[in-house]
Structure formats: C-alpha cells, structure tokens
Coordinates of C-alpha atoms and ligand atoms in Angstrom, one line a residue:
M1 CA 112.1 139.9 152.0
L2 CA 111.2 141.3 155.4
S3 CA 112.2 144.8 156.4
V4 CA 114.4 145.1 159.5
A5 CA 111.5 146.5 161.5
E6 CA 109.2 143.7 160.3
A7 CA 111.8 141.1 161.2
E8 CA 112.3 142.6 164.6
K9 CA 108.5 142.5 165.3
I10 CA 108.1 139.0 164.1
I11 CA 111.0 137.8 166.2
L12 CA 109.9 139.5 169.4
N13 CA 106.4 138.2 168.9
L14 CA 107.7 134.6 168.8
I15 CA 109.3 134.9 172.2
H16 CA 107.5 133.9 175.3
P17 CA 109.5 135.2 178.3
F18 CA 110.5 133.0 181.2
N19 CA 108.2 133.3 184.2
S20 CA 108.9 133.2 187.9
E21 CA 106.9 130.0 188.6
Q22 CA 108.6 127.7 186.1
D23 CA 111.8 129.3 185.2
S24 CA 113.3 130.8 188.3
E25 CA 116.0 129.8 190.8
L26 CA 117.3 131.1 194.2
I27 CA 120.9 132.1 194.0
E28 CA 123.5 133.9 196.3
I29 CA 123.8 137.6 195.4
S30 CA 127.5 137.0 194.9
Q31 CA 126.4 135.0 191.8
G32 CA 123.8 137.6 190.8
L33 CA 125.7 139.8 188.4
Q34 CA 123.7 140.2 185.1
R35 CA 121.0 138.0 186.3
I36 CA 117.3 139.1 186.0
L37 CA 115.0 139.4 189.0
A38 CA 112.1 136.9 188.9
T39 CA 110.1 138.8 191.5
D40 CA 109.8 142.3 192.9
I41 CA 112.0 142.9 195.9
Y42 CA 110.6 144.8 198.9
S43 CA 112.6 146.5 201.5
N44 CA 112.7 144.8 204.9
W45 CA 113.3 148.0 206.7
D46 CA 113.7 151.8 206.4
L47 CA 116.9 153.0 204.7
P48 CA 118.5 154.9 206.3
H49 CA 117.6 152.8 209.4
W50 CA 117.6 155.9 211.6
H51 CA 118.4 159.6 211.3
S52 CA 122.2 159.9 210.9
A53 CA 124.9 162.5 210.3
A54 CA 126.0 163.1 206.7
M55 CA 129.1 165.1 207.9
D56 CA 131.6 165.1 210.6
G57 CA 130.6 168.0 212.9
Y58 CA 128.1 168.7 215.6
A59 CA 124.5 167.7 216.1
L60 CA 122.3 170.4 217.4
H61 CA 118.7 171.4 217.8
Y62 CA 117.8 174.1 215.3
A63 CA 115.2 175.6 217.6
D64 CA 118.0 176.6 219.9
L65 CA 119.3 178.8 217.2
V66 CA 115.9 180.3 216.6
D67 CA 115.6 181.1 220.3
L68 CA 118.7 183.1 219.9
E69 CA 117.3 184.8 216.8
L70 CA 120.0 183.1 214.7
N71 CA 122.5 185.6 216.0
L72 CA 125.8 183.7 215.5
E73 CA 127.7 185.8 218.0
A74 CA 125.2 185.0 220.7
C75 CA 125.0 181.3 219.9
Q76 CA 127.2 179.5 222.2
F77 CA 126.4 175.8 222.6
A78 CA 127.6 173.7 225.4
I79 CA 129.5 170.7 224.1
A80 CA 128.0 167.4 225.2
P81 CA 130.6 165.2 226.9
T82 CA 130.0 162.2 224.6
A83 CA 130.8 162.0 220.9
I84 CA 128.9 159.8 218.5
A85 CA 130.8 157.8 215.9
A86 CA 129.2 155.4 213.4
G87 CA 128.2 152.3 215.3
H88 CA 128.9 153.8 218.8
N89 CA 127.0 155.8 221.4
N90 CA 123.7 155.2 219.7
Q91 CA 120.4 156.6 221.1
L92 CA 121.9 159.4 223.1
T93 CA 119.8 162.5 224.0
L94 CA 120.9 166.1 223.4
G95 CA 120.5 168.6 226.2
N96 CA 119.1 172.1 225.9
R97 CA 121.4 174.4 223.9
E98 CA 123.8 171.6 223.6
A99 CA 125.8 170.5 220.6
M100 CA 127.1 167.0 220.4
R101 CA 130.2 165.9 218.5
I102 CA 129.1 163.5 215.8
F103 CA 130.8 161.8 212.9
T104 CA 129.5 160.8 209.4
G105 CA 127.2 157.8 209.8
G106 CA 126.7 158.4 213.5
M107 CA 123.2 158.0 214.9
M108 CA 121.6 161.4 215.6
P109 CA 120.9 162.0 219.3
L110 CA 117.3 162.4 220.3
G111 CA 116.4 166.0 220.3
A112 CA 118.8 167.0 217.5
D113 CA 117.6 167.7 214.0
T114 CA 120.6 169.4 212.3
V115 CA 124.3 168.8 211.8
I116 CA 126.8 171.6 211.3
M117 CA 130.0 170.5 209.7
Q118 CA 133.1 171.0 211.8
E119 CA 134.7 173.4 209.3
D120 CA 131.8 175.9 210.1
T121 CA 132.5 175.8 213.9
E122 CA 135.0 176.9 216.4
V123 CA 135.5 175.6 219.9
V124 CA 136.1 178.5 222.3
M125 CA 137.5 178.2 225.8
T126 CA 136.1 180.4 228.4
E127 CA 136.4 180.5 232.2
A128 CA 133.0 178.8 232.3
G129 CA 134.3 175.9 230.1
K130 CA 134.3 174.8 226.5
F131 CA 131.7 176.2 224.1
L132 CA 130.9 175.8 220.4
K133 CA 130.6 178.8 218.2
L134 CA 129.1 178.7 214.8
K135 CA 130.8 180.4 211.9
A136 CA 128.0 179.8 209.4
K137 CA 124.2 179.6 209.8
P138 CA 123.0 176.0 209.2
T139 CA 119.6 175.4 207.7
Q140 CA 117.2 173.2 209.6
G141 CA 117.7 169.5 208.9
E142 CA 121.0 170.1 207.2
Y143 CA 123.5 167.2 206.9
V144 CA 121.0 164.8 208.4
R145 CA 120.1 161.7 206.4
R146 CA 116.6 161.1 207.6
Q147 CA 115.2 157.7 208.5
G148 CA 113.4 156.1 205.5
E149 CA 114.6 158.9 203.1
Y150 CA 115.9 156.4 200.6
I151 CA 113.2 153.7 201.1
K152 CA 110.5 152.8 203.6
A153 CA 110.0 149.4 205.1
G154 CA 107.6 147.5 202.8
D155 CA 108.2 149.6 199.7
K156 CA 109.4 148.2 196.4
L157 CA 113.2 148.3 196.1
L158 CA 113.5 146.7 192.6
G159 CA 111.0 145.4 190.1
A160 CA 110.9 141.9 188.5
G161 CA 112.7 142.1 185.2
T162 CA 115.6 144.2 186.5
R163 CA 119.0 143.1 185.4
L164 CA 121.3 143.0 188.4
G165 CA 124.4 145.2 188.3
A166 CA 126.7 146.3 191.0
T167 CA 124.3 149.0 192.3
E168 CA 121.3 146.6 192.6
I169 CA 123.4 144.0 194.3
G170 CA 124.6 146.6 196.8
A171 CA 121.0 147.7 197.5
I172 CA 119.8 144.1 198.0
A173 CA 122.7 143.5 200.4
A174 CA 121.8 146.7 202.3
I175 CA 118.3 145.3 203.1
G176 CA 119.9 142.1 204.5
Q177 CA 119.2 139.7 201.7
S178 CA 121.9 137.3 200.8
Q179 CA 119.9 135.4 198.2
V180 CA 117.7 136.5 195.3
Q181 CA 115.1 134.7 193.1
V182 CA 116.2 135.2 189.5
L183 CA 115.1 133.8 186.2
R184 CA 117.2 131.0 184.8
Q185 CA 119.5 131.8 182.0
P186 CA 118.4 130.7 178.5
K187 CA 120.4 127.8 177.1
V188 CA 121.6 128.7 173.6
A189 CA 123.0 126.0 171.3
I190 CA 125.4 127.1 168.7
I191 CA 126.1 125.2 165.5
S192 CA 128.5 126.0 162.7
T193 CA 127.9 124.5 159.3
G194 CA 130.3 124.2 156.3
D195 CA 132.5 121.6 154.6
E196 CA 135.3 124.1 154.7
L197 CA 135.3 124.5 158.4
V198 CA 137.8 123.0 160.8
S199 CA 137.1 123.3 164.4
L200 CA 139.6 125.1 166.4
A201 CA 139.9 122.2 168.9
S202 CA 140.7 119.7 166.2
F203 CA 143.1 122.1 164.5
A204 CA 144.9 122.6 167.8
K205 CA 145.3 118.9 168.1
T206 CA 146.9 118.4 164.6
A207 CA 148.6 121.8 164.3
H208 CA 151.9 120.4 165.4
H209 CA 152.2 118.5 162.1
H210 CA 152.2 121.5 159.8
G211 CA 150.7 124.4 161.6
T212 CA 148.6 125.1 158.5
L213 CA 145.2 124.2 157.1
A214 CA 144.6 122.0 154.1
S215 CA 143.7 123.8 150.9
G216 CA 140.2 125.3 151.0
Q217 CA 139.8 125.0 154.8
I218 CA 139.2 127.8 157.3
I219 CA 138.9 127.7 161.0
D220 CA 135.3 127.8 162.4
S221 CA 135.6 131.2 164.1
N222 CA 131.8 131.9 164.3
L223 CA 131.3 129.2 166.9
H224 CA 133.6 131.1 169.2
A225 CA 132.4 134.6 168.4
L226 CA 128.8 133.5 168.8
A227 CA 129.5 131.7 172.1
A228 CA 131.0 134.9 173.4
L229 CA 128.1 137.0 172.2
V230 CA 125.7 134.6 173.9
T231 CA 127.6 134.7 177.1
Q232 CA 127.7 138.5 177.0
A233 CA 123.9 138.5 176.5
G234 CA 123.5 136.7 179.8
A235 CA 122.7 133.3 178.4
I236 CA 124.4 129.9 178.7
A237 CA 126.3 129.1 175.5
I238 CA 126.3 125.5 174.4
P239 CA 128.7 125.4 171.5
L240 CA 127.7 122.1 169.9
G241 CA 130.5 122.4 167.3
T242 CA 131.2 122.3 163.6
V243 CA 129.3 120.1 161.1
A244 CA 129.8 119.6 157.4
D245 CA 127.2 120.5 154.8
D246 CA 125.8 117.0 155.2
R247 CA 122.1 116.6 155.8
Q248 CA 122.3 113.6 158.1
A249 CA 125.2 115.0 160.2
M250 CA 123.4 118.3 160.4
R251 CA 120.2 116.7 161.4
E252 CA 121.8 114.9 164.3
L253 CA 123.4 118.0 165.6
F254 CA 120.2 120.1 165.3
Q255 CA 118.3 117.3 167.1
R256 CA 120.8 117.5 170.0
A257 CA 120.3 121.3 170.0
I258 CA 116.5 120.9 170.1
A259 CA 116.8 118.5 173.1
E260 CA 119.2 120.7 175.0
A261 CA 118.4 124.3 174.3
D262 CA 115.8 127.0 174.5
L263 CA 117.2 128.8 171.4
I264 CA 119.4 127.6 168.6
I265 CA 121.8 129.7 166.6
S266 CA 123.4 128.2 163.5
S267 CA 125.7 129.9 161.0
G268 CA 126.2 129.2 157.4
G269 CA 124.1 127.4 154.8
V270 CA 121.2 129.8 154.6
S271 CA 121.7 131.3 151.2
V272 CA 120.7 129.8 147.8
G273 CA 123.8 127.7 147.1
D274 CA 123.6 124.0 146.4
Y275 CA 125.1 123.3 149.9
D276 CA 122.9 125.7 151.8
H277 CA 120.7 123.1 153.6
V278 CA 119.7 124.8 156.8
E279 CA 116.2 126.0 155.9
Q280 CA 115.2 122.7 154.4
L281 CA 116.6 120.8 157.3
L282 CA 114.6 122.9 159.8
E283 CA 111.5 122.3 157.7
S284 CA 112.2 118.5 157.8
L285 CA 112.4 118.8 161.6
G286 CA 108.9 120.2 161.6
A287 CA 110.0 123.8 162.1
D288 CA 107.7 126.7 161.2
I289 CA 109.7 129.2 159.1
H290 CA 108.8 132.8 159.9
G291 CA 111.3 134.6 157.8
R292 CA 113.8 133.6 155.1
S293 CA 115.5 136.8 154.4
V294 CA 115.7 140.4 155.7
A295 CA 116.6 143.6 153.9
I296 CA 119.7 144.1 156.0
K297 CA 123.3 144.4 154.9
P298 CA 125.1 142.4 155.9
G299 CA 122.9 139.6 157.0
K300 CA 120.3 139.2 154.3
P301 CA 119.7 135.4 154.3
L302 CA 118.8 135.4 158.0
T303 CA 116.3 132.5 158.7
V304 CA 113.9 132.6 161.6
A305 CA 112.1 129.5 162.7
T306 CA 110.4 127.9 165.6
I307 CA 110.2 124.3 166.5
S308 CA 107.5 123.1 168.9
K309 CA 108.5 120.8 171.7
P310 CA 106.1 118.9 174.1
A311 CA 105.7 120.6 177.5
H312 CA 108.2 123.3 176.5
R313 CA 107.9 126.7 174.9
P314 CA 108.8 126.6 171.2
I315 CA 112.5 126.5 170.4
I316 CA 113.5 129.6 168.5
C317 CA 116.0 129.0 165.7
F318 CA 118.1 131.6 164.0
G319 CA 119.9 130.5 160.9
L320 CA 122.6 133.1 160.5
P321 CA 124.6 133.7 157.4
G322 CA 128.0 132.2 157.5
N323 CA 129.9 135.4 156.8
P324 CA 131.3 136.4 160.2
A325 CA 130.3 140.1 160.1
S326 CA 126.8 139.2 158.8
A327 CA 126.4 136.7 161.7
M328 CA 127.5 139.3 164.3
I329 CA 125.3 142.1 162.9
C330 CA 122.3 139.8 162.9
F331 CA 123.1 138.9 166.5
W332 CA 123.4 142.5 167.7
R333 CA 120.4 143.7 165.7
F334 CA 117.9 140.8 166.5
I335 CA 119.2 138.0 168.7
R336 CA 120.6 139.9 171.7
G337 CA 117.1 141.5 172.3
A338 CA 115.4 138.1 171.7
I339 CA 117.5 136.5 174.4
A340 CA 116.8 139.4 176.7
K341 CA 113.1 139.0 176.2
L342 CA 113.2 135.2 176.6
N343 CA 115.1 135.7 179.8
G344 CA 112.4 138.0 181.2
A345 CA 114.4 141.3 181.0
N346 CA 112.7 144.7 180.8
P347 CA 111.3 145.6 177.4
R348 CA 113.9 148.3 176.9
E349 CA 116.5 145.5 176.5
W350 CA 114.5 143.8 173.8
V351 CA 115.7 146.2 171.2
P352 CA 119.1 147.7 170.5
Q353 CA 120.1 151.1 171.8
F354 CA 120.4 153.8 169.2
I355 CA 121.8 157.3 169.3
Q356 CA 122.4 160.1 166.9
A357 CA 126.0 160.9 166.2
H358 CA 128.0 163.0 163.7
T359 CA 130.0 161.0 161.3
T360 CA 133.7 161.8 160.9
Q361 CA 133.7 160.6 157.3
D362 CA 131.3 160.3 154.4
L363 CA 129.1 157.2 154.6
H364 CA 127.8 155.3 151.5
S365 CA 125.3 152.6 150.9
Q366 CA 123.7 151.1 147.9
G367 CA 120.4 151.9 149.5
R368 CA 118.7 148.6 148.7
R369 CA 118.9 147.2 152.2
E370 CA 119.2 148.8 155.6
T371 CA 123.0 149.0 155.9
Y372 CA 125.1 148.6 159.0
L373 CA 128.5 150.1 159.0
W374 CA 130.7 149.4 161.9
G375 CA 133.1 151.8 163.6
E376 CA 134.0 153.5 166.8
L377 CA 132.1 156.0 168.9
T378 CA 134.0 158.8 170.6
Y379 CA 132.8 161.9 172.5
V380 CA 134.3 165.3 171.8
K381 CA 133.0 168.0 174.2
G382 CA 130.1 165.7 175.0
K383 CA 129.1 165.3 171.4
P384 CA 129.0 161.8 170.0
L385 CA 131.1 161.2 166.9
F386 CA 131.0 158.1 164.8
A387 CA 134.2 157.1 163.1
P388 CA 133.6 154.4 160.5
K389 CA 136.0 151.6 159.7
Q390 CA 137.3 151.3 156.1
N391 CA 136.2 147.9 155.0
Y392 CA 132.7 146.6 155.3
S393 CA 133.0 143.3 153.6
S394 CA 130.7 140.8 155.3
G395 CA 133.5 138.3 155.5
N396 CA 135.9 140.8 157.1
L397 CA 136.2 139.5 160.7
V398 CA 139.3 141.7 161.2
S399 CA 137.8 145.1 160.4
I400 CA 134.9 144.4 162.7
T401 CA 137.1 143.8 165.8
S402 CA 136.8 146.4 168.6
T403 CA 133.5 147.6 167.2
K404 CA 131.5 149.5 169.7
A405 CA 129.0 151.3 167.4
I406 CA 127.4 150.6 164.1
A407 CA 125.9 153.3 161.8
V408 CA 122.6 152.5 160.3
M409 CA 121.7 153.8 156.9
R410 CA 118.0 153.3 156.0
V411 CA 116.8 151.8 152.8
H412 CA 117.1 154.5 150.0
Q413 CA 119.6 156.5 152.1
T414 CA 122.7 156.2 150.0
Y415 CA 124.9 159.0 151.3
V416 CA 125.6 160.7 154.6
P417 CA 128.2 163.5 154.3
Q418 CA 131.0 163.9 156.8
G419 CA 129.8 166.0 159.7
D420 CA 126.1 165.1 159.3
Q421 CA 124.2 163.1 161.9
V422 CA 123.6 159.4 161.4
L423 CA 121.7 156.9 163.5
V424 CA 124.1 154.7 165.4
M425 CA 123.4 151.4 167.1
V426 CA 125.5 151.2 170.3
I427 CA 126.7 147.7 171.3
Ligands
LIG1 N1 123.5 133.9 144.5 C1 123.5 134.4 145.7 N2 124.5 134.1 146.5 C2 124.6 134.7 147.7 C3 123.6 135.5 148.1 C4 122.5 135.7 147.3 O1 121.5 136.5 147.6 N3 122.5 135.1 146.1 N4 123.7 136.1 149.4 C5 125.0 136.3 149.8 C6 125.0 136.8 151.2 S1 124.4 138.4 151.4 C7 125.5 136.1 152.2 S2 125.6 136.8 153.8 C8 126.0 134.7 152.1 C9 125.4 133.8 153.1 O2 125.8 132.6 152.9 P1 125.5 131.3 153.8 O3 124.7 131.7 155.0 O4 124.9 130.3 152.9 O5 126.8 130.9 154.3 P2 127.9 129.9 153.7 O6 127.8 130.0 152.2 O7 127.9 128.7 154.4 O8 129.2 130.8 154.1 C10 129.4 132.1 153.7 C11 130.9 132.5 154.0 O9 131.1 132.5 155.4 C12 132.1 131.6 155.7 N5 131.8 130.9 157.0 C13 130.7 130.1 157.1 N6 130.7 129.6 158.3 C14 131.8 130.1 159.0 C15 132.3 129.9 160.3 N7 131.6 129.2 161.2 N8 133.4 130.6 160.7 C16 134.0 131.4 159.8 N9 133.5 131.6 158.5 C17 132.5 131.0 158.1 C18 132.2 130.7 154.6 O10 133.4 130.0 154.4 C19 131.8 131.5 153.4 O11 133.0 132.2 152.9 O12 125.7 134.2 150.8 C20 125.9 135.1 149.7 N10 125.7 134.4 148.5
LIG2 O1 124.0 139.7 153.8 MO1 125.4 139.3 153.3 O2 125.7 139.3 154.9 O3 125.4 141.0 152.6 O4 127.1 139.4 153.0
LIG3 MG1 126.2 129.6 151.1

C-alpha cells in the first residue's frame, strides 16, 4: 500500500503537461475565465500610458512651491483657464506659478509634477483675479500616477501557466488584447461501474411509473458529482455513463474513454470483491498499473494506471472507490492537482492547499491510514477554525455536502483534542 505522499509523487510524475505548440488555442478573453495561458504575455505599452492625476484637484509644479520656500501663506497660484478631465484637454502646458484644475484620470499638463487634492485648497478672489491657496503642503509627485509605473512597454505582464481570473482578464484587456493563447482543456471521461446503479437519466424517464427504484438499486450519483468536480477543475467532463459489473460492457465503455479522453476517472469496482473488475480490465487493455491502494481513509482502493496511445501522451486512469465520499476525497487529494498539471497550470496548483486550523471538537482516527475528516472552516478574529461534521462514513454523501475543508490526521495520529491545531486541506 502506498502512502499518500508516495501516491501523490507517483501520480504527478506520470503527468506530462500540455504544451503551447501542440495543445493551445486562441480564444476571446471573454471566454478566458479559468483558462491557462500558453505563453507569456508582454505589455504592448506603458501603463499608465502617461502621467495622470490620481485625485480631483490641481496640477502644479512643485518647484514653484520651493521657490516660495514652501510658505503656504505666500503661495498663491494663478489658476489656469482650462481644466483637464479624463479624456479631455490632453497635452496642455502649465505656466509659471500656475495651478491647473485636473480631475482623476486626467493627463498631467507638461511642466506639472504634483497634484494637490481639492480638499486641501481654497480659491481666493482678489482684485487681481482668482488665485489658488494651499491649505496643506503637498510632497513632490503626490497624487500623480507616473507613466509606466505599473508596467513598461515590452515587460512581461503575465507568465505562461497563469490561470486567468478576473484581474488577469482585466489586465490583458488594458493592454489592448482581445484574444489570448491558452492551453486546451483536458478531456476527462467519467465512468460509473456497478450492477446496482441506475443512471439518473434512465430513472427520470421511468420515474413516472412508480417514482421508486427496484429493490437493491441506487442512483448513480458519482457520475454527476465527478463531472461537477472535473468542470470545477477547469477540464471538459465527458460523463460516459453507468455500466454494470460486466467485463464486456465495461471494456467497451473504457475503450470509448481511451479514444476520447486525456484522462479517465471511473468509480466503483476497485476493491477485492468478486465483482470488482476495474484493475483486471485495465490490465487487459494494456494498462500499466502504478498503484493499487493508498493508505488514505476514505479512498484506500484507489487504482492509478496509464494506457499508452499512439501519437498521444499516455492516458491517465484513476479507478476510484465507489463509495461517494471516498471518490470525492481521492479527487480533491490527487486528481484535481493532476488535472491542473496536465493542463499546464503553475506547480502550486498541482497539490492541494493546506493550512493549520484549530479544531472546534475532538478529532479521532484509527491511525492506520492518513485520515480525512470533512467539515467547515470559519474565521474568528482572523483565526481559522475547523468544525468537523459528525459522520464520516465513506458512503455518506449527505454529510459531505457543503464541505469546504478537510482535516488531515497523519498515520499514527489518533487524537486531536478540541482547541488544538490540525492540518486542514482547503477545497
Ligand atoms: N474485504 C474488503 N472489502 C472492502 C475493502 C477491503 O479492503 N477489503 N475496502 C473497502 C473500502 S475502504 C472501500 S472504499 C470500498 C471500495 O469499493 P469498490 O471501489 O469496489 O466499490 P463498489 O464495491 O463498486 O462500491 C462501493 C459502494 O459504493 C457505492 N457506489 C458505487 N458506485 C457508485 C456510484 N456511481 N454512485 C453512488 N454510489 C456508488 C456502491 O453501491 C457500494 O455501496 O470497498 C470496501 N470493501
Ligand atoms: O477507503 Mo474506503 O473509502 O475507507 O471506505
Ligand atoms: Mg466493491
């Protein structure tokens, strides 16, 4: 049996990430959310494009103040006749001892280097005309966003491997790019195995007869949960459906998966029962088996295999246990990172995110396998608190709903008292 750390290492070593030559596509940035950049992106121009005001106020030349020895009483600036609003009156020039009305985002006039916000000024009327008095001393360069302060033309804006979120998409738009070269999304086939399973689609068709299942049957829920997890991981889910514990039928569905997908996730049929055929089936399809079980609870019978395919990187197969919580824990612990690596994401996405949190209740484990206990994460005065759920049965697909965090108890760690810190995997 592999340790969790060994399994993670083996899995990540099996993954050969997509590359920009073979596996990328050009898309509109409006379609770019969660996609991964195939190439570095360089800025087409300086940002800000030009010196601009960061406040509504007056643009002035700091040296004029210095000439007056920064004596605010003595400082009276003539007010230039033109005001500068964002997008208007660009490239004006400031006269000597002049202040020019300017609004946030307006282009600084030539000769000005400082903006004083209007709250710190007073317009005084004298016989000689209107003047501006300063009520506070500005510092040189204050409230000016300098040209190129954010990025200079030709500098790298974002690196290959970056996953695009709202902020990245905004920055790409700001440099005038409407399209981006991203890596394609991995195609992930999902198969559910089990004689007891009824697909939700076929149940929905017949439900009007009785509205119940036949004795011994359950709905294939893993197909739907796994498809959602795959989609959430940024991949394309191909839910191939439900198949009985029948070698020939399973073989046909796995062959379809091999033809269509980069990665295959099956659930069920990986333990030691008479109807657990997945491992044997994979072997009969020429797969190399890299792991048959992992010291993780729940999730122990996780099977990891690869199948080679001509002119294609090997297909990675995960045979997940059928128990719904086991399947989900295995997904979060191993598969999400594997998909991220395959997709070309940054290495920090290849492994789950862990934090330390104080547990609100005692935690127990048998200590034989690394044990994953699901719960909720809250913050009290900035301190993370882990609140465990009550029932950790690996079949309990109800108690695992709304899970955002999973406490991890190491092998041999059998007890964490309430209030102590525990490692928590954040999902
Ligand atoms: N003698 C032993 N028995 C078992 C062992 C063991 O070490 N020795 N391991 C147990 C552990 S741990 C797990 S986990 C399960 C894994 O079983 P399988 O992967 O073979 O899965 P199945 O037997 O097909 O199903 C288990 C359970 O999950 C339900 N299931 C299956 N598929 C779905 C689905 N798509 N949607 C919802 N529920 C599903 C199925 O009905 C079973 O109740 O083996 C233990 N046994
Ligand atoms: O590994 Mo099983 O998932 O303990 O129930
Ligand atoms: Mg079984």
